[in-house]
CSV table of C-alpha atoms in Angstrom, one decimal:
chain,number,residue,atom,x,y,z
A,1,ASP,CA,7.1,-2.9,43.1
A,2,THR,CA,7.1,-6.8,41.5
A,3,ALA,CA,10.6,-8.2,42.8
A,4,VAL,CA,10.4,-11.2,39.6
A,5,SER,CA,8.3,-10.4,36.9
A,6,GLN,CA,8.1,-12.4,33.4
A,7,THR,CA,6.2,-12.1,30.5
A,8,PRO,CA,3.8,-12.6,28.4
A,9,LYS,CA,2.1,-14.7,31.9
A,10,TYR,CA,0.2,-17.6,29.4
A,11,LEU,CA,2.1,-17.8,25.4
A,12,VAL,CA,-0.3,-20.3,22.7
A,13,THR,CA,1.7,-20.3,19.8
A,14,GLN,CA,1.3,-23.4,17.0
A,15,MET,CA,4.0,-26.2,16.2
A,16,GLY,CA,6.9,-24.9,15.0
A,17,ASN,CA,6.7,-21.0,15.6
A,18,ASP,CA,10.0,-18.9,17.9
A,19,LYS,CA,9.5,-17.0,20.8
A,20,SER,CA,10.4,-15.8,23.8
A,21,ILE,CA,9.8,-15.0,27.2
A,22,LYS,CA,11.3,-12.3,29.8
A,23,CYS,CA,12.7,-12.1,33.0
A,24,GLU,CA,13.3,-8.8,35.0
A,25,GLN,CA,14.0,-8.6,38.3
A,26,ASN,CA,14.5,-5.6,41.0
A,27,LEU,CA,16.0,-7.6,44.2
A,28,GLY,CA,19.8,-6.3,42.4
A,29,HIS,CA,20.6,-10.1,42.9
A,30,ASP,CA,23.8,-11.6,40.7
A,31,THR,CA,22.0,-14.8,39.7
A,32,MET,CA,19.3,-16.0,37.5
A,33,TYR,CA,17.5,-18.9,36.6
A,34,TRP,CA,15.1,-20.8,33.9
A,35,TYR,CA,13.4,-23.2,35.8
A,36,LYS,CA,10.4,-26.4,33.6
A,37,GLN,CA,7.7,-26.8,35.8
A,38,ASP,CA,6.8,-30.6,33.9
A,39,SER,CA,2.4,-31.4,33.7
A,40,LYS,CA,3.8,-33.6,37.0
A,41,LYS,CA,4.3,-30.5,38.8
A,42,PHE,CA,8.3,-31.4,38.2
A,43,LEU,CA,10.5,-28.7,38.5
A,44,LYS,CA,13.9,-29.0,37.1
A,45,ILE,CA,16.8,-26.0,36.2
A,46,MET,CA,17.8,-24.9,32.2
A,47,PHE,CA,20.4,-22.1,33.3
A,48,SER,CA,21.8,-20.2,35.8
A,49,TYR,CA,23.5,-16.5,34.5
A,50,ASN,CA,25.8,-15.2,37.1
A,51,ASN,CA,26.9,-11.5,35.7
A,52,LYS,CA,25.0,-11.8,31.9
A,53,GLU,CA,28.0,-15.3,32.3
A,54,LEU,CA,26.2,-18.4,31.4
A,55,ILE,CA,26.9,-20.9,34.5
A,56,ILE,CA,24.5,-24.1,34.4
A,57,ASN,CA,23.8,-24.9,31.3
A,58,GLU,CA,21.6,-28.4,31.9
A,59,THR,CA,21.5,-30.2,28.5
A,60,VAL,CA,18.9,-28.8,27.5
A,61,PRO,CA,18.0,-28.2,24.0
A,62,ASN,CA,19.8,-25.9,22.0
A,63,ARG,CA,17.1,-24.6,20.3
A,64,PHE,CA,16.1,-23.5,23.7
A,65,SER,CA,18.6,-20.1,24.1
A,66,PRO,CA,18.8,-17.9,26.9
A,67,LYS,CA,20.5,-14.2,26.9
A,68,SER,CA,21.3,-11.9,29.2
A,69,PRO,CA,21.4,-8.0,28.2
A,70,ASP,CA,22.2,-7.8,31.9
A,71,LYS,CA,22.1,-8.5,35.7
A,72,ALA,CA,18.9,-7.8,35.6
A,73,HIS,CA,17.3,-9.4,33.0
A,74,LEU,CA,17.9,-13.2,31.9
A,75,ASN,CA,15.6,-13.6,28.4
A,76,LEU,CA,14.1,-17.5,26.7
A,77,HIS,CA,13.9,-17.9,23.2
A,78,ILE,CA,12.5,-20.9,21.7
A,79,ASN,CA,12.7,-21.9,18.4
A,80,SER,CA,10.8,-24.3,16.0
A,81,LEU,CA,8.7,-25.5,19.5
A,82,GLU,CA,7.3,-28.8,20.5
A,83,LEU,CA,4.0,-30.3,21.5
A,84,GLY,CA,6.7,-31.4,24.2
A,85,ASP,CA,7.7,-27.9,25.3
A,86,SER,CA,3.9,-27.0,26.8
A,87,ALA,CA,5.2,-26.8,31.0
A,88,VAL,CA,5.0,-23.3,32.8
A,89,TYR,CA,8.9,-21.5,32.4
A,90,PHE,CA,10.3,-20.2,35.7
A,91,CYS,CA,12.4,-17.5,36.0
A,92,ALA,CA,14.1,-16.6,39.7
A,93,SER,CA,17.2,-14.6,41.0
A,94,SER,CA,19.9,-14.6,43.6
A,95,GLN,CA,22.5,-12.9,45.6
A,96,ASP,CA,25.0,-14.1,44.1
A,97,TYR,CA,26.9,-18.1,43.2
A,98,GLY,CA,29.9,-20.3,43.9
A,99,GLY,CA,28.5,-22.1,47.0
A,100,ARG,CA,27.0,-19.4,48.3
A,101,TYR,CA,24.2,-22.6,49.2
A,102,GLN,CA,22.2,-20.6,51.5
A,103,GLU,CA,20.8,-17.7,48.9
A,104,THR,CA,17.5,-18.2,48.9
A,105,GLN,CA,16.4,-18.0,44.8
A,106,TYR,CA,13.2,-15.7,44.7
A,107,PHE,CA,11.4,-17.1,41.5
A,108,GLY,CA,8.2,-15.0,38.8
A,109,PRO,CA,4.7,-15.4,39.1
A,110,GLY,CA,6.1,-18.3,35.6
A,111,THR,CA,4.7,-18.1,32.3
A,112,ARG,CA,2.3,-20.9,31.2
A,113,LEU,CA,2.9,-22.6,27.3
A,114,LEU,CA,1.3,-24.4,25.4
A,115,VAL,CA,2.0,-25.7,22.1
A,116,LEU,CA,-1.0,-26.7,19.9
B,1,ALA,CA,19.8,-41.3,42.6
B,2,GLN,CA,16.7,-38.8,43.7
B,3,LYS,CA,18.5,-36.0,45.8
B,4,ILE,CA,15.2,-34.6,47.4
B,5,THR,CA,12.5,-37.5,48.2
B,6,GLN,CA,8.9,-36.2,49.1
B,7,THR,CA,7.1,-39.4,50.1
B,8,GLN,CA,3.5,-37.4,50.0
B,9,PRO,CA,1.3,-37.1,47.2
B,10,GLY,CA,-1.6,-35.3,49.2
B,11,MET,CA,-1.9,-34.5,52.2
B,12,PHE,CA,-5.2,-33.6,54.9
B,13,VAL,CA,-5.1,-31.4,57.6
B,14,GLN,CA,-8.8,-29.7,59.1
B,15,GLU,CA,-8.4,-26.2,60.3
B,16,LYS,CA,-6.5,-25.4,63.0
B,17,GLU,CA,-4.5,-28.4,63.5
B,18,ALA,CA,-0.8,-29.4,62.8
B,19,VAL,CA,0.2,-30.8,59.7
B,20,THR,CA,3.9,-32.0,59.1
B,21,LEU,CA,5.6,-32.6,55.7
B,22,ASP,CA,7.9,-35.1,54.7
B,23,CYS,CA,11.3,-35.0,53.2
B,24,THR,CA,13.9,-36.6,53.0
B,25,TYR,CA,17.7,-35.2,50.7
B,26,ASP,CA,20.3,-37.1,50.3
B,27,THR,CA,24.3,-35.2,49.7
B,28,SER,CA,27.8,-35.8,50.2
B,29,ASP,CA,28.6,-32.1,50.6
B,30,PRO,CA,28.9,-30.6,54.8
B,31,SER,CA,27.8,-27.8,53.5
B,32,TYR,CA,24.3,-27.6,51.7
B,33,GLY,CA,20.7,-25.7,51.8
B,34,LEU,CA,17.5,-26.3,52.3
B,35,PHE,CA,14.7,-24.6,51.4
B,36,TRP,CA,10.1,-25.3,51.2
B,37,TYR,CA,8.1,-22.9,48.6
B,38,LYS,CA,4.6,-23.4,48.8
B,39,GLN,CA,2.6,-23.0,44.4
B,40,PRO,CA,-0.5,-22.3,45.4
B,41,SER,CA,-3.2,-22.8,42.8
B,42,SER,CA,-3.2,-19.7,40.8
B,43,GLY,CA,0.8,-21.1,40.7
B,44,GLU,CA,3.5,-18.6,41.0
B,45,MET,CA,6.4,-20.2,43.8
B,46,ILE,CA,6.4,-18.7,46.9
B,47,PHE,CA,9.2,-18.9,49.2
B,48,LEU,CA,8.5,-20.1,52.8
B,49,ILE,CA,11.5,-21.2,54.7
B,50,TYR,CA,15.1,-22.0,55.2
B,51,GLN,CA,17.9,-23.9,56.9
B,52,GLY,CA,21.0,-24.4,56.8
B,53,SER,CA,23.1,-27.2,57.1
B,54,TYR,CA,25.8,-26.0,60.0
B,55,ASP,CA,22.7,-24.1,61.9
B,56,GLN,CA,22.1,-26.0,65.1
B,57,GLN,CA,18.0,-24.3,65.7
B,58,ASN,CA,15.6,-25.4,63.9
B,59,ALA,CA,14.4,-22.9,61.1
B,60,THR,CA,11.0,-21.3,62.1
B,61,GLU,CA,9.0,-18.9,60.4
B,62,GLY,CA,5.6,-17.5,61.6
B,63,ARG,CA,3.5,-20.9,61.3
B,64,TYR,CA,6.3,-22.6,59.6
B,65,SER,CA,9.1,-24.5,61.6
B,66,LEU,CA,11.5,-27.1,59.8
B,67,ASN,CA,11.8,-30.5,61.4
B,68,PHE,CA,15.4,-30.1,60.9
B,69,GLN,CA,16.7,-33.7,62.3
B,70,LYS,CA,20.6,-34.1,60.3
B,71,ALA,CA,21.8,-37.4,60.8
B,72,ARG,CA,18.6,-39.1,59.6
B,73,LYS,CA,19.1,-36.3,56.2
B,74,SER,CA,15.4,-35.1,57.3
B,75,ALA,CA,14.3,-32.0,56.9
B,76,ASN,CA,10.4,-32.2,57.4
B,77,LEU,CA,8.5,-28.6,57.8
B,78,VAL,CA,5.8,-28.2,60.5
B,79,ILE,CA,2.7,-26.6,59.0
B,80,SER,CA,1.3,-24.6,62.8
B,81,ALA,CA,-2.1,-24.3,63.1
B,82,SER,CA,-3.3,-24.3,59.4
B,83,GLN,CA,-5.8,-22.1,57.3
B,84,LEU,CA,-7.6,-22.7,54.1
B,85,GLY,CA,-4.7,-20.4,52.7
B,86,ASP,CA,-2.0,-22.9,52.8
B,87,SER,CA,-4.3,-25.2,50.5
B,88,ALA,CA,-1.4,-26.0,47.9
B,89,MET,CA,1.5,-28.2,46.5
B,90,TYR,CA,5.1,-27.7,49.0
B,91,PHE,CA,7.8,-28.6,47.5
B,92,CYS,CA,11.3,-29.4,49.3
B,93,ALA,CA,14.3,-28.9,47.2
B,94,MET,CA,18.3,-28.2,48.4
B,95,ARG,CA,20.7,-26.0,46.9
B,96,GLU,CA,25.0,-27.9,47.9
B,97,GLY,CA,27.0,-26.0,48.8
B,98,PRO,CA,31.3,-25.8,48.1
B,99,ARG,CA,32.5,-29.3,47.3
B,100,THR,CA,29.6,-29.8,44.6
B,101,ASN,CA,29.6,-26.4,43.8
B,102,THR,CA,25.8,-26.1,41.9
B,103,ASP,CA,24.3,-23.0,41.6
B,104,LYS,CA,20.5,-24.7,41.4
B,105,LEU,CA,17.2,-26.5,43.0
B,106,ILE,CA,17.1,-29.3,43.9
B,107,PHE,CA,13.0,-29.5,43.9
B,108,GLY,CA,11.2,-33.6,45.7
B,109,THR,CA,8.0,-34.3,43.7
B,110,GLY,CA,5.9,-31.3,45.2
B,111,THR,CA,3.5,-32.8,48.5
B,112,ARG,CA,-0.4,-31.0,47.7
B,113,LEU,CA,-1.6,-30.1,51.2
B,114,GLN,CA,-5.8,-29.7,51.3
B,115,VAL,CA,-6.9,-27.9,54.1
B,116,PHE,CA,-10.4,-29.1,55.0
B,117,PRO,CA,-13.4,-26.5,57.6
């Protein structure tokens, strides 16, 4: 009965590789997000999708490509991984968008990516 | 300019005591939401409490309460009767409303709380 799930939980890979992280939510929410938490624990938005449509793309390198096959899933594909991509990536979801500032975002458990 | 400021990188509190974690924010949008999240050492982000900009009363959720002072743009988290399991990073976050019309949470840098026996 996990609300927001991510796979894998840990990802260790070599520089230059391509990898994907998957996210699924069973809360019936319309909007999903990817956040990056760096080594200093700072969290920053990367992307958001509402009903499969890209809403936010926060100046992320185009090596990062989100894909939303349906509103319950949001995957993150990363090409040509670099050392600086090492971080924790969180998926989140919320009920609505467009000024619905009251809506809580619920986070997945995070994916710890280490690029060697 | 920082939109969310948490000035306490670390805090210590004795078990059973109350502790206040500070958060100030900056926005020109009259509508906004303020959120606190807890991140224990296991890494997940746990939603704790929400305060809306138009809410007349301070939010409370169990041992968590939010000391919301709108004129001062502060939204401090108060944890009463601290427990060892409260040891974690705590993040303050803001989501702006229709005037800004962005969907993202803006986070502060976090406060690491250590509860000692």
